[in-house]
XYZ file of C-alpha atoms in Angstrom:
565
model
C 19.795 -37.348 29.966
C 17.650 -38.762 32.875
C 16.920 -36.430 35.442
C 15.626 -37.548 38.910
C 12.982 -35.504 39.581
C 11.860 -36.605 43.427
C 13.008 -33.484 45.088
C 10.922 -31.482 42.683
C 8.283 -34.186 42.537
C 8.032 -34.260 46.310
C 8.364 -30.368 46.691
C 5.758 -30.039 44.112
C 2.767 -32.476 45.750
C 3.626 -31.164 48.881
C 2.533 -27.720 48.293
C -0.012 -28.395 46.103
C -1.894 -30.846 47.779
C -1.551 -28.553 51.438
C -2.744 -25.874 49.550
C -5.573 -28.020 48.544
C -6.752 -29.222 51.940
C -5.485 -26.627 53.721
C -8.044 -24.257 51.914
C -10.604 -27.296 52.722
C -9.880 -27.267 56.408
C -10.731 -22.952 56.401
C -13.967 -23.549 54.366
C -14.516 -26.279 57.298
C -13.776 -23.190 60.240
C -10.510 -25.503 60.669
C -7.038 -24.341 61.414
C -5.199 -24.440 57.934
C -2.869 -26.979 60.022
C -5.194 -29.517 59.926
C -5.356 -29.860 56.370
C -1.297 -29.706 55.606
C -1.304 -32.636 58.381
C -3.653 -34.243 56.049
C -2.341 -33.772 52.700
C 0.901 -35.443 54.468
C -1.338 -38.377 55.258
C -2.763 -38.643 51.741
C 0.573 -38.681 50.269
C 2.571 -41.131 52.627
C 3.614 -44.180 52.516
C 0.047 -45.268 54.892
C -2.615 -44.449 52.198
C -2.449 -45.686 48.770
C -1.692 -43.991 45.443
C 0.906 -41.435 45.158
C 3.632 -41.431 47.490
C 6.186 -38.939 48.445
C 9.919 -39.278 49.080
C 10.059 -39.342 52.951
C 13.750 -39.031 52.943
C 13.452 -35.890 51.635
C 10.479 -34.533 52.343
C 11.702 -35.249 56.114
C 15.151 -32.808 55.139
C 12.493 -29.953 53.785
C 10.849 -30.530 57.529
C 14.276 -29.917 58.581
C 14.614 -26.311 56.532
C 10.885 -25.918 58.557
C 12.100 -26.793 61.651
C 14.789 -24.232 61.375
C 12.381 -21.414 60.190
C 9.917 -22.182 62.706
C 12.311 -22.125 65.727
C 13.932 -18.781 63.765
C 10.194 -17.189 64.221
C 9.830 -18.213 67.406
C 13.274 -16.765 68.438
C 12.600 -13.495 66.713
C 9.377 -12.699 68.575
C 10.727 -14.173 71.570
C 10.567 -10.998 73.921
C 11.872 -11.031 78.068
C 10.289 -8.292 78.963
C 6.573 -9.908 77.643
C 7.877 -13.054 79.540
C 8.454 -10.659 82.696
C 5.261 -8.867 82.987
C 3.311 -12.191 83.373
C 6.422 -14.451 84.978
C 4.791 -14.856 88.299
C 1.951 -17.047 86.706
C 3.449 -18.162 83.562
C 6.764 -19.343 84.931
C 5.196 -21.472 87.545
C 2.049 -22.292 85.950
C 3.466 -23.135 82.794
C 6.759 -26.019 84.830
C 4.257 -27.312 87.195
C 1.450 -28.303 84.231
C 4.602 -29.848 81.814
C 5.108 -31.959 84.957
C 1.958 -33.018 85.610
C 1.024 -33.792 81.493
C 4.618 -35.612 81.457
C 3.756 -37.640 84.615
C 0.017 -38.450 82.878
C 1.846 -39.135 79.481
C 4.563 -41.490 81.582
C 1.687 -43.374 83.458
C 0.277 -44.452 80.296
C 3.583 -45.317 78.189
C 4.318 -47.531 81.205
C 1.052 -49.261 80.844
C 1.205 -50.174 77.243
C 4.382 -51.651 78.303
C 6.605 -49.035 76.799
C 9.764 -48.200 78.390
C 10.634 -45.002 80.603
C 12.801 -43.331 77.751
C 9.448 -43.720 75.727
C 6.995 -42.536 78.148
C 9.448 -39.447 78.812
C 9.164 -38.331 75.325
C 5.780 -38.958 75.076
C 4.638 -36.898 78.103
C 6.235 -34.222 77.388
C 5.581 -33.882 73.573
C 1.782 -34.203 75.092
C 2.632 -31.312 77.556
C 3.645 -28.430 75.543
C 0.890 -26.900 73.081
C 1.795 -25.412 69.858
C 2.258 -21.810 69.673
C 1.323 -21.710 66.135
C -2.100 -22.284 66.864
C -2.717 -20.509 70.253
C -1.450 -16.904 67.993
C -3.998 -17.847 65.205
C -6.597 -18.210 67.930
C -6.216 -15.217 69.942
C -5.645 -12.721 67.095
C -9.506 -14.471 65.664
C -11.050 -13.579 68.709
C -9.045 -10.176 69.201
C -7.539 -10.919 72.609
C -3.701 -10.789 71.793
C -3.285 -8.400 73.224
C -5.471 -8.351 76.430
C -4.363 -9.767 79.483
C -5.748 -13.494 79.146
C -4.294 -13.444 75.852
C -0.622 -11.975 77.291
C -0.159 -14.316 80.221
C -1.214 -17.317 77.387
C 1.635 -16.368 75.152
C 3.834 -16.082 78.540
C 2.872 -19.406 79.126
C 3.642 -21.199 75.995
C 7.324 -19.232 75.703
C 8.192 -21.081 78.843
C 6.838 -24.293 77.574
C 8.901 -23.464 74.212
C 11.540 -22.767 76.655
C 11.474 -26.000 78.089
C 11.332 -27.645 75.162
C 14.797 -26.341 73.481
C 16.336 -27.613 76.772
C 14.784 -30.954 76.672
C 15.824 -31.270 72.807
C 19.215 -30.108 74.210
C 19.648 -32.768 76.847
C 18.051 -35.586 75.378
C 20.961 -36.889 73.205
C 22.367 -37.086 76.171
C 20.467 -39.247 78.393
C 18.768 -41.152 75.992
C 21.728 -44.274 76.226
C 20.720 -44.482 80.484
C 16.885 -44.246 79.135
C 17.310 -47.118 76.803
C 17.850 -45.485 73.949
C 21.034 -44.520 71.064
C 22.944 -41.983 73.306
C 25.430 -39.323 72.279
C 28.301 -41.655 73.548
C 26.842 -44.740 75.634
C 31.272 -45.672 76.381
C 31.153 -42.146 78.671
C 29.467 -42.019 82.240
C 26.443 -39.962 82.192
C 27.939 -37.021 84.212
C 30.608 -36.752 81.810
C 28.445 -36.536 78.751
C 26.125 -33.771 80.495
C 29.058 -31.998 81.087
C 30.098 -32.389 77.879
C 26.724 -31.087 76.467
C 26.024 -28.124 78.450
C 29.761 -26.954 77.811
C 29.118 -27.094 73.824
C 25.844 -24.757 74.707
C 27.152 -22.935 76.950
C 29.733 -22.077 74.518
C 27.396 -21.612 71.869
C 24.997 -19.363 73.902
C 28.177 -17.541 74.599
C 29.331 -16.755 71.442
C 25.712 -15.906 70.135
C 25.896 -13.692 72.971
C 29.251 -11.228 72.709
C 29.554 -11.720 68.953
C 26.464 -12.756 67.394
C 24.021 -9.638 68.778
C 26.975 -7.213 67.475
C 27.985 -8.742 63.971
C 24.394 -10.175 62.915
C 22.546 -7.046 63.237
C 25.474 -5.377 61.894
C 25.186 -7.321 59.227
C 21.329 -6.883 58.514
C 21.636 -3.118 58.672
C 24.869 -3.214 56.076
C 22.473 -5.364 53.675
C 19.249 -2.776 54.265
C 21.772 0.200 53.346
C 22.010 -1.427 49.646
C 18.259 -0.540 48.920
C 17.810 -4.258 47.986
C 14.972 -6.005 49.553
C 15.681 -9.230 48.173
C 19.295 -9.180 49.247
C 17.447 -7.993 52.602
C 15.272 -11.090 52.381
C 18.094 -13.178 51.848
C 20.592 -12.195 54.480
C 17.494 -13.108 57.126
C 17.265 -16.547 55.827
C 20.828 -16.995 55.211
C 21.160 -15.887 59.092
C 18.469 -18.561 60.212
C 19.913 -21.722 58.106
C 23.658 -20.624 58.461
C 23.834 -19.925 62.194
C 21.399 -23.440 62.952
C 24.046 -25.745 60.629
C 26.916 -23.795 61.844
C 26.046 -24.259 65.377
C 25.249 -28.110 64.849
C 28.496 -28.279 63.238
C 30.530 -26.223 65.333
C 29.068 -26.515 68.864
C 26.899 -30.156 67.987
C 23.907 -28.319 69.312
C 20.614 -28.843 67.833
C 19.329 -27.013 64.759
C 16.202 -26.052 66.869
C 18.348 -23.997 68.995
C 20.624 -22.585 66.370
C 17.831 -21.023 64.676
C 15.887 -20.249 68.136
C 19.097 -18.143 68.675
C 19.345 -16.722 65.428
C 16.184 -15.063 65.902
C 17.356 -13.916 69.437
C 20.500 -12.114 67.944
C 18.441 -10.197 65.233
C 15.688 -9.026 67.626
C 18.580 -7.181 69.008
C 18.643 -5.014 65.356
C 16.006 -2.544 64.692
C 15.430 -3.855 61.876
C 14.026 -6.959 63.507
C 10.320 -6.364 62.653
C 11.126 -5.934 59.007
C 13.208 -8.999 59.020
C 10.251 -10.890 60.359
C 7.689 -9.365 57.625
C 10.466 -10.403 54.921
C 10.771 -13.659 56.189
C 7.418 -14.550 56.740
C 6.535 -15.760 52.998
C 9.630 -18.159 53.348
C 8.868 -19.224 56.582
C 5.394 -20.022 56.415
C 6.126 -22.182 52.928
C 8.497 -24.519 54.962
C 5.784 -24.602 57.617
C 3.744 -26.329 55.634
C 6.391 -28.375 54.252
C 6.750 -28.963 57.747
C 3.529 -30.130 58.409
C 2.870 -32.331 55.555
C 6.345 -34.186 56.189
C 4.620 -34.503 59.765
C 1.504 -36.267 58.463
C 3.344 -38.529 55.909
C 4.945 -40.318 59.081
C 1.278 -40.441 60.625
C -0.472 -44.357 60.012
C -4.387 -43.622 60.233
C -4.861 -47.559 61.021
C -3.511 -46.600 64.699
C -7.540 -45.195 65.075
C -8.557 -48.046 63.750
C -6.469 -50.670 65.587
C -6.188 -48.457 69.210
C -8.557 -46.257 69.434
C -8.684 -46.540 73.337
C -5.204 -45.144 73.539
C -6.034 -42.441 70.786
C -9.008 -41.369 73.260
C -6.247 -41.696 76.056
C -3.930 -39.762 74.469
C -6.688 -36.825 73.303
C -8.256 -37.031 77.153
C -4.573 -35.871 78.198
C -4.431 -33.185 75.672
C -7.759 -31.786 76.343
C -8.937 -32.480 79.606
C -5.776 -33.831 81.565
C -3.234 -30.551 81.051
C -6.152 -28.253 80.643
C -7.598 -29.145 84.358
C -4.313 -28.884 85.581
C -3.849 -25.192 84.101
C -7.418 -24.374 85.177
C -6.786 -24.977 88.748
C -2.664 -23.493 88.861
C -4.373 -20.552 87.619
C -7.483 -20.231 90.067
C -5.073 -20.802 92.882
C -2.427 -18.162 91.733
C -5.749 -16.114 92.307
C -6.341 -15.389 88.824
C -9.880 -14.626 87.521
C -12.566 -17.614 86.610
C -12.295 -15.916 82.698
C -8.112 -16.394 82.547
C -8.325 -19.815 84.125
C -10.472 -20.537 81.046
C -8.864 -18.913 78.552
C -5.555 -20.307 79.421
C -6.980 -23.976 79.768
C -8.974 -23.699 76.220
C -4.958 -22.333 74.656
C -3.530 -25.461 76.230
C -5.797 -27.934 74.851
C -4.052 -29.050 71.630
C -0.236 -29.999 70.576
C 1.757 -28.801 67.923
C 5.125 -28.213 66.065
C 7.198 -28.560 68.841
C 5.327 -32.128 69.775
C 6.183 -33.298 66.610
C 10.030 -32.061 66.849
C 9.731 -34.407 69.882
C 8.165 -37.495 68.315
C 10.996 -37.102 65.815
C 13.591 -37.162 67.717
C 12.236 -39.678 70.308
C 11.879 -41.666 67.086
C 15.599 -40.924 66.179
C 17.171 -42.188 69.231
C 14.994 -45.234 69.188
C 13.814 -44.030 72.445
C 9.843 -44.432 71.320
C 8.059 -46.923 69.434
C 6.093 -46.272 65.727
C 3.080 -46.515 67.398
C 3.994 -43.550 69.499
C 4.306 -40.798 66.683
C 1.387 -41.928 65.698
C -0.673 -41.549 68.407
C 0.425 -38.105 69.403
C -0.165 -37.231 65.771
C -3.911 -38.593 66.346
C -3.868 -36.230 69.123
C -3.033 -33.289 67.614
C -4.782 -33.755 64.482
C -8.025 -33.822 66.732
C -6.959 -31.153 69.253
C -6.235 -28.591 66.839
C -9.735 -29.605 65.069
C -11.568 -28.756 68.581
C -10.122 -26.131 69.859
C -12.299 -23.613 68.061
C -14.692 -25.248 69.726
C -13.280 -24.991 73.414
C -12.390 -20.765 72.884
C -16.296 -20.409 71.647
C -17.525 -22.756 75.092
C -15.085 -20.021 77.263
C -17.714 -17.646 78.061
C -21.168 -19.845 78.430
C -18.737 -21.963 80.629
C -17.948 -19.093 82.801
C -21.498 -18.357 83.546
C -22.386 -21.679 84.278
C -19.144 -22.501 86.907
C -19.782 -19.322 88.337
C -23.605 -20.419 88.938
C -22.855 -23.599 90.146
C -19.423 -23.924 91.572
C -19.351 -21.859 94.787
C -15.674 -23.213 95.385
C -14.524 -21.873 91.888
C -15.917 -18.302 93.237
C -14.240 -18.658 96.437
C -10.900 -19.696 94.720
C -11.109 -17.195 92.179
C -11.444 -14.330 95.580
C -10.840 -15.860 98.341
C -8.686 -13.887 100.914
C -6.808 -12.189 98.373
C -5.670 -8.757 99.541
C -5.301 -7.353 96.154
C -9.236 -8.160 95.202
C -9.727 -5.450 98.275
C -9.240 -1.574 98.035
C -6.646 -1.169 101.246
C -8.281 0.447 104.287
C -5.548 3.180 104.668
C -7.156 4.739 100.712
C -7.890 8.467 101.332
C -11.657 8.074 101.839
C -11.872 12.188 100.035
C -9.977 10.011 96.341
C -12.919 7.718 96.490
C -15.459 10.587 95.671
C -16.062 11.485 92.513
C -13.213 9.706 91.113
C -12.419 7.762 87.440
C -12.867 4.092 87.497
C -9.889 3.060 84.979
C -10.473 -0.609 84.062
C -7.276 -1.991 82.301
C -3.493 -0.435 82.555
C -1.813 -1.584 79.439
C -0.644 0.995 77.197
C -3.537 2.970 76.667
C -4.610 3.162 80.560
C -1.302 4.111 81.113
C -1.407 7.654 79.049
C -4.895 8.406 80.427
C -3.837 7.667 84.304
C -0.731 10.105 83.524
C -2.677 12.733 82.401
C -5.267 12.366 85.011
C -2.636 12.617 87.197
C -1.443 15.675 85.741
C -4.555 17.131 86.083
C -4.778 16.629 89.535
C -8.160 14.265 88.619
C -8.372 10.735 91.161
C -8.606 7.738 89.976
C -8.782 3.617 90.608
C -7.123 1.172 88.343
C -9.289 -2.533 88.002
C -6.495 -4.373 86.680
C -6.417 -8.423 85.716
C -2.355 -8.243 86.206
C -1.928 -8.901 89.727
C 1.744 -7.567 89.057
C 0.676 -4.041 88.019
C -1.572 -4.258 91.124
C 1.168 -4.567 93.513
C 3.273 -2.289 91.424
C 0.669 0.616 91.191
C 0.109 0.015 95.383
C 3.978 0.883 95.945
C 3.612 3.603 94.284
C 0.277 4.681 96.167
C -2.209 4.087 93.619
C -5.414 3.165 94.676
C -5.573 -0.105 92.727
C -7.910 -3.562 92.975
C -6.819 -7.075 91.235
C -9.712 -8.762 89.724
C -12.094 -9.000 86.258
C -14.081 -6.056 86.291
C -17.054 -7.876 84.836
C -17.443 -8.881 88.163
C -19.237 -6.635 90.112
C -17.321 -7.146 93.264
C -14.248 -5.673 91.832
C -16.588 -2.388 90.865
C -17.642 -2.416 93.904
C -14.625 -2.323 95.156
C -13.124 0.243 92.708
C -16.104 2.453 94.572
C -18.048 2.582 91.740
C -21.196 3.749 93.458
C -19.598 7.241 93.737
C -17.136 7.681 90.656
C -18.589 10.334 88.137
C -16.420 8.233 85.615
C -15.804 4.624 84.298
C -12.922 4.603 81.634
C -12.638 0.998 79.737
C -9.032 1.535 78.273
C -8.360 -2.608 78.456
C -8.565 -4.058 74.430
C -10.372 -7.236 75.756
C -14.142 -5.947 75.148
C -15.043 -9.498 76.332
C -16.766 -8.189 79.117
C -17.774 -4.820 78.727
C -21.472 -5.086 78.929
C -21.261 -7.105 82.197
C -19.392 -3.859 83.371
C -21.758 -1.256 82.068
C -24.816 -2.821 83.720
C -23.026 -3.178 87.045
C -21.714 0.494 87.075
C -25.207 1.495 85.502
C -26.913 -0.589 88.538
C -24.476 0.900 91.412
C -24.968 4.519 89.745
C -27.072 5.419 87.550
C -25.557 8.909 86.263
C -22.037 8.065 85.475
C -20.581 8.488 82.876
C -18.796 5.361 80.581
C -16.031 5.602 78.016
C -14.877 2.283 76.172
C -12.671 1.617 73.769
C -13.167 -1.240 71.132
C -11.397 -2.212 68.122
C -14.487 -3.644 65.850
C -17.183 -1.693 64.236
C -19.402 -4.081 64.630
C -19.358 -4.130 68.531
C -18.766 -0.224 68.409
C -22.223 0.197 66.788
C -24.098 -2.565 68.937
C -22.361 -0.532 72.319
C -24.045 2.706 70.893
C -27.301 1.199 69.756
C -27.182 -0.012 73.693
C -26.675 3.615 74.962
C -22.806 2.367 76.280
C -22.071 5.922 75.999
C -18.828 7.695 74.444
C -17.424 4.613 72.164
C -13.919 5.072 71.341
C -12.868 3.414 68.054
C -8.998 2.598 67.645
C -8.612 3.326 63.854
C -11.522 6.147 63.646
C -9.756 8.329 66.643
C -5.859 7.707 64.796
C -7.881 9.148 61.346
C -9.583 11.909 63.141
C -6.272 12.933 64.962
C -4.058 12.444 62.130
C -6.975 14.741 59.604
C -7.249 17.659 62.258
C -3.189 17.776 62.008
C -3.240 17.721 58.067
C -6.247 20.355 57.829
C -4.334 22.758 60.752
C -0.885 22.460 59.192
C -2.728 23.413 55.855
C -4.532 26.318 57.445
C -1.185 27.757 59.209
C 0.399 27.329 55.862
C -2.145 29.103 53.723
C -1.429 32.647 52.699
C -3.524 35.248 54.447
């Protein structure tokens, strides 16, 4: 019996050859990203030799798709979005607009048409969130501040995104493209459109955050992790068909929903550990089915447009950012951060070539050159998180209007005059109010002990100041902000923030200002525990040392009281 094997075939290379050059691209300090992209290339229809089944290597990138947006859904968290909304919501609309208008302004001078340019801006706008987690969890910042309001940022722009993939069926006939139903006016079919996901949010809504987590915890009570396993994927790939089928929305919201619904469970961190494996396989189905589509002669043939196209990504969005954040009176260092996060395009980009593709709204040419784009964005990024910090000394050197930006007449960067003048004496200097700095203010409360927070959040700023705590808005690296927090006459500084990028800046200014007090910081790496100790930093604080201490005193007292006397 003949068998045809091209599903199996196809599967087959494309794991095996993005395993291959996606453990190339880490031995290169690469994102493993680049390499599936190329393994795609090497086994398209572009390059010669072997070639792949596009057809169905571009359904797998369908199952991907689903998983990815799934993922996406099921970290998806408000209240994150919340505590950084007044500089990600804004920031994050008013750079899509201005990369889209960039993106626009060059599709109309090649000649393209609006539809095209449209798609093409904003696939160059919104920056992949795979990438920006991989990066900020290497440098141990996802969980500061810089690394908070980045995530913020790129949920909005993933936001954005669903909607556009939402509405673009829609309009694509007035744009020039293959519309949902070019015979209806265009008011009708919007209508039509947001009523299908309106009902579809809807239902998700009253009966899918009851009976899917129901569900999930009916399947955990079995004891079976696989059947565990499999209700989570079931979940993602049943609810994004059903709601294509049902409601004709988009898989890419289905599954972004899916993953909504089951955050809802407590079991929603487990289902994302079980899932994981799954998800990350189709990923890089994903991104191989991605590269297959990419034509490397587009370098070759345009490489002014590539160079276009990566000057956008890099420099054009990433300006933007930098100055929407410096204006929202941010520090110099989260201007940076966020601008260096921002400066490469992803999954979602791709989605949006796709479809743009799909509705015959953008030419070939178009797909490829965004792939060119994020092929070499994600290659330098590395490069633009390392530059962060020698870049921040030399702007603040040079640039007196970046200092005066960064500070200028911002109330929060000042202490407020009516502050009890007997608090400032002798008080803690608490730099960072996350989770930690919020435990040691309580109990320093408690105690009756005064304090100052230094916070980067301008929202816990204002917040703390309601509530009458002395509080100043502002990197405490610089000295200013010390100076501010009185620093000259604390008997205390407390580093509780987990961004130990700028400790040592903060050490020598309090050590400058006052030479006897006394300095606590907390750090998560041995490495720059022992170099803070060798430097005389004084009491050190290491995350998983103090949890092992804690956790061996209990052990050894409970033994102790249980030991017959």
């Amino acid at each position: 019996m003949h068998h045809n094997l091209s599903l199996i075939t196809t599967f087959a290379a494309a794991l095996g050859f993005g395993l291959l050059f996606g453990m190339l691209a880490l031995r290169l300090r690469l994102p493993a990203l680049v390499g599936y992209l190329a393994a795609g290339i090497l086994i398209g229809p572009a390059t010669p030799g072997f070639v792949a089944d596009v057809a169905l290597s571009g359904q797998l990138a369908e199952i991907g798709v689903m998983l990815l947006m799934f993922g996406v859904g099921l970290h998806f968290s408000i209240k994150d979005l919340m505590d950084v909304r007044k500089i990600a919501l804004p920031g994050a609309i008013l750079q899509i607009v201005v990369a889209t208008l960039m993106g626009i302004g060059l599709a109309l001078g090649w000649g393209w048409s609006l539809g095209g340019g449209l798609v093409f801006g904003i696939a160059l706008s919104v920056a992949s969130t795979v990438v920006l987690l991989r990066a900020l969890e290497d440098r141990g910042i996802l969980d500061s501040l810089n690394g908070r309001i980045a995530v913020g940022w790129l949920v909005v722009e993933d936001l954005v995104t669903v909607l556009v993939l939402v509405l673009l069926p829609a309009i694509a006939g007035p744009l020039g493209g293959v519309g949902a139903d070019s015979t209806r006016p265009l008011w009708q079919t919007l209508a039509i459109t947001f009523g299908q996901v309106a009902a579809f949010v809807a239902f998700m809504l009253i009966v899918g955050r009851k009976l899917f987590p129901w569900l999930l915890w009916r399947v955990a009570k079995t004891g079976s992790r696989e059947m565990f396993t499999l209700c989570v994927i079931a979940a993602a790939v049943g609810i994004a068909y059903g709601s294509s089928e049902i409601f004709g929305v988009s898989f890419a919201l289905g599954a972004f929903f899916a993953g909504m619904v089951l955050r809802e469970s407590e079991l929603s961190h487990r289902a994302a550990e079980e899932s994981l494996p799954l998800r990350d396989a189709f990923s890089v189905l994903f991104f191989v089915s991605v590269g297959m589509l990419f034509d490397p002669m587009v370098i070759v043939q345009s490489p002014l447009k590539v160079l276009a196209v990566v000057g956008v990504i890099i420099f054009g969005k990433s300006l933007a950012a930098f100055v929407l954040v410096l204006l929202l009176r941010y520090p110099l260092n989260t201007a940076l951060t966020v601008s260096a996060s921002l400066a490469q395009i992803g999954e979602f980009s791709f989605i949006l070539a796709g479809m743009g593709m799909q509705l015959k709204l953008m030419p070939a040419e178009g797909q490829s050159l965004i792939l060119a784009g994020a092929i070499i964005s994600i290659a330098v990024n590395p490069l633009l998180f390392k530059a962060v910090e020698p870049l921040q000394k030399w702007i603040r050197s040079k640039s007196e209007l970046a200092r005066r930006m960064e500070r200028s007449e911002d109330p929060l960067a000042l202490l407020p005059m009516s502050t009890d003048h007997a608090k400032l004496s002798g008080q803690v200097v608490l730099v960072g109010y996350g989770r930690v700095g919020r435990r040691i203010a309580r109990d320093l409360a408690a105690r009756g002990v005064h304090y100052v927070v230094a916070e980067q959040n301008r929202e816990l700023v204002e917040e703390l100041r309601k509530r009458g705590v002395p509080a100043v808005a502002g990197d405490a690296g610089e000295p200013a902000v010390l100076i501010q927090a009185h620093i000259a006459r604390a008997a205390m500084l407390v580093v509780a923030t987990p961004d130990t990028f700028r400790v040592r800046a903060m050490i020598e200014t309090a050590r400058a200002l006052n030479p006897s007090v006394g300095i606590v910081v907390r750090t998560h790496s041995e490495g720059e525990a022992d170099l803070l100790r060798s430097e005389h930093a004084g009491k050190v604080f290491l995350g998983e040392h103090e949890l092992a201490d804690s956790m061996t005193q209990y052990v050894l007292s409970h033994l102790k009281a249980e030991a017959p006397h």
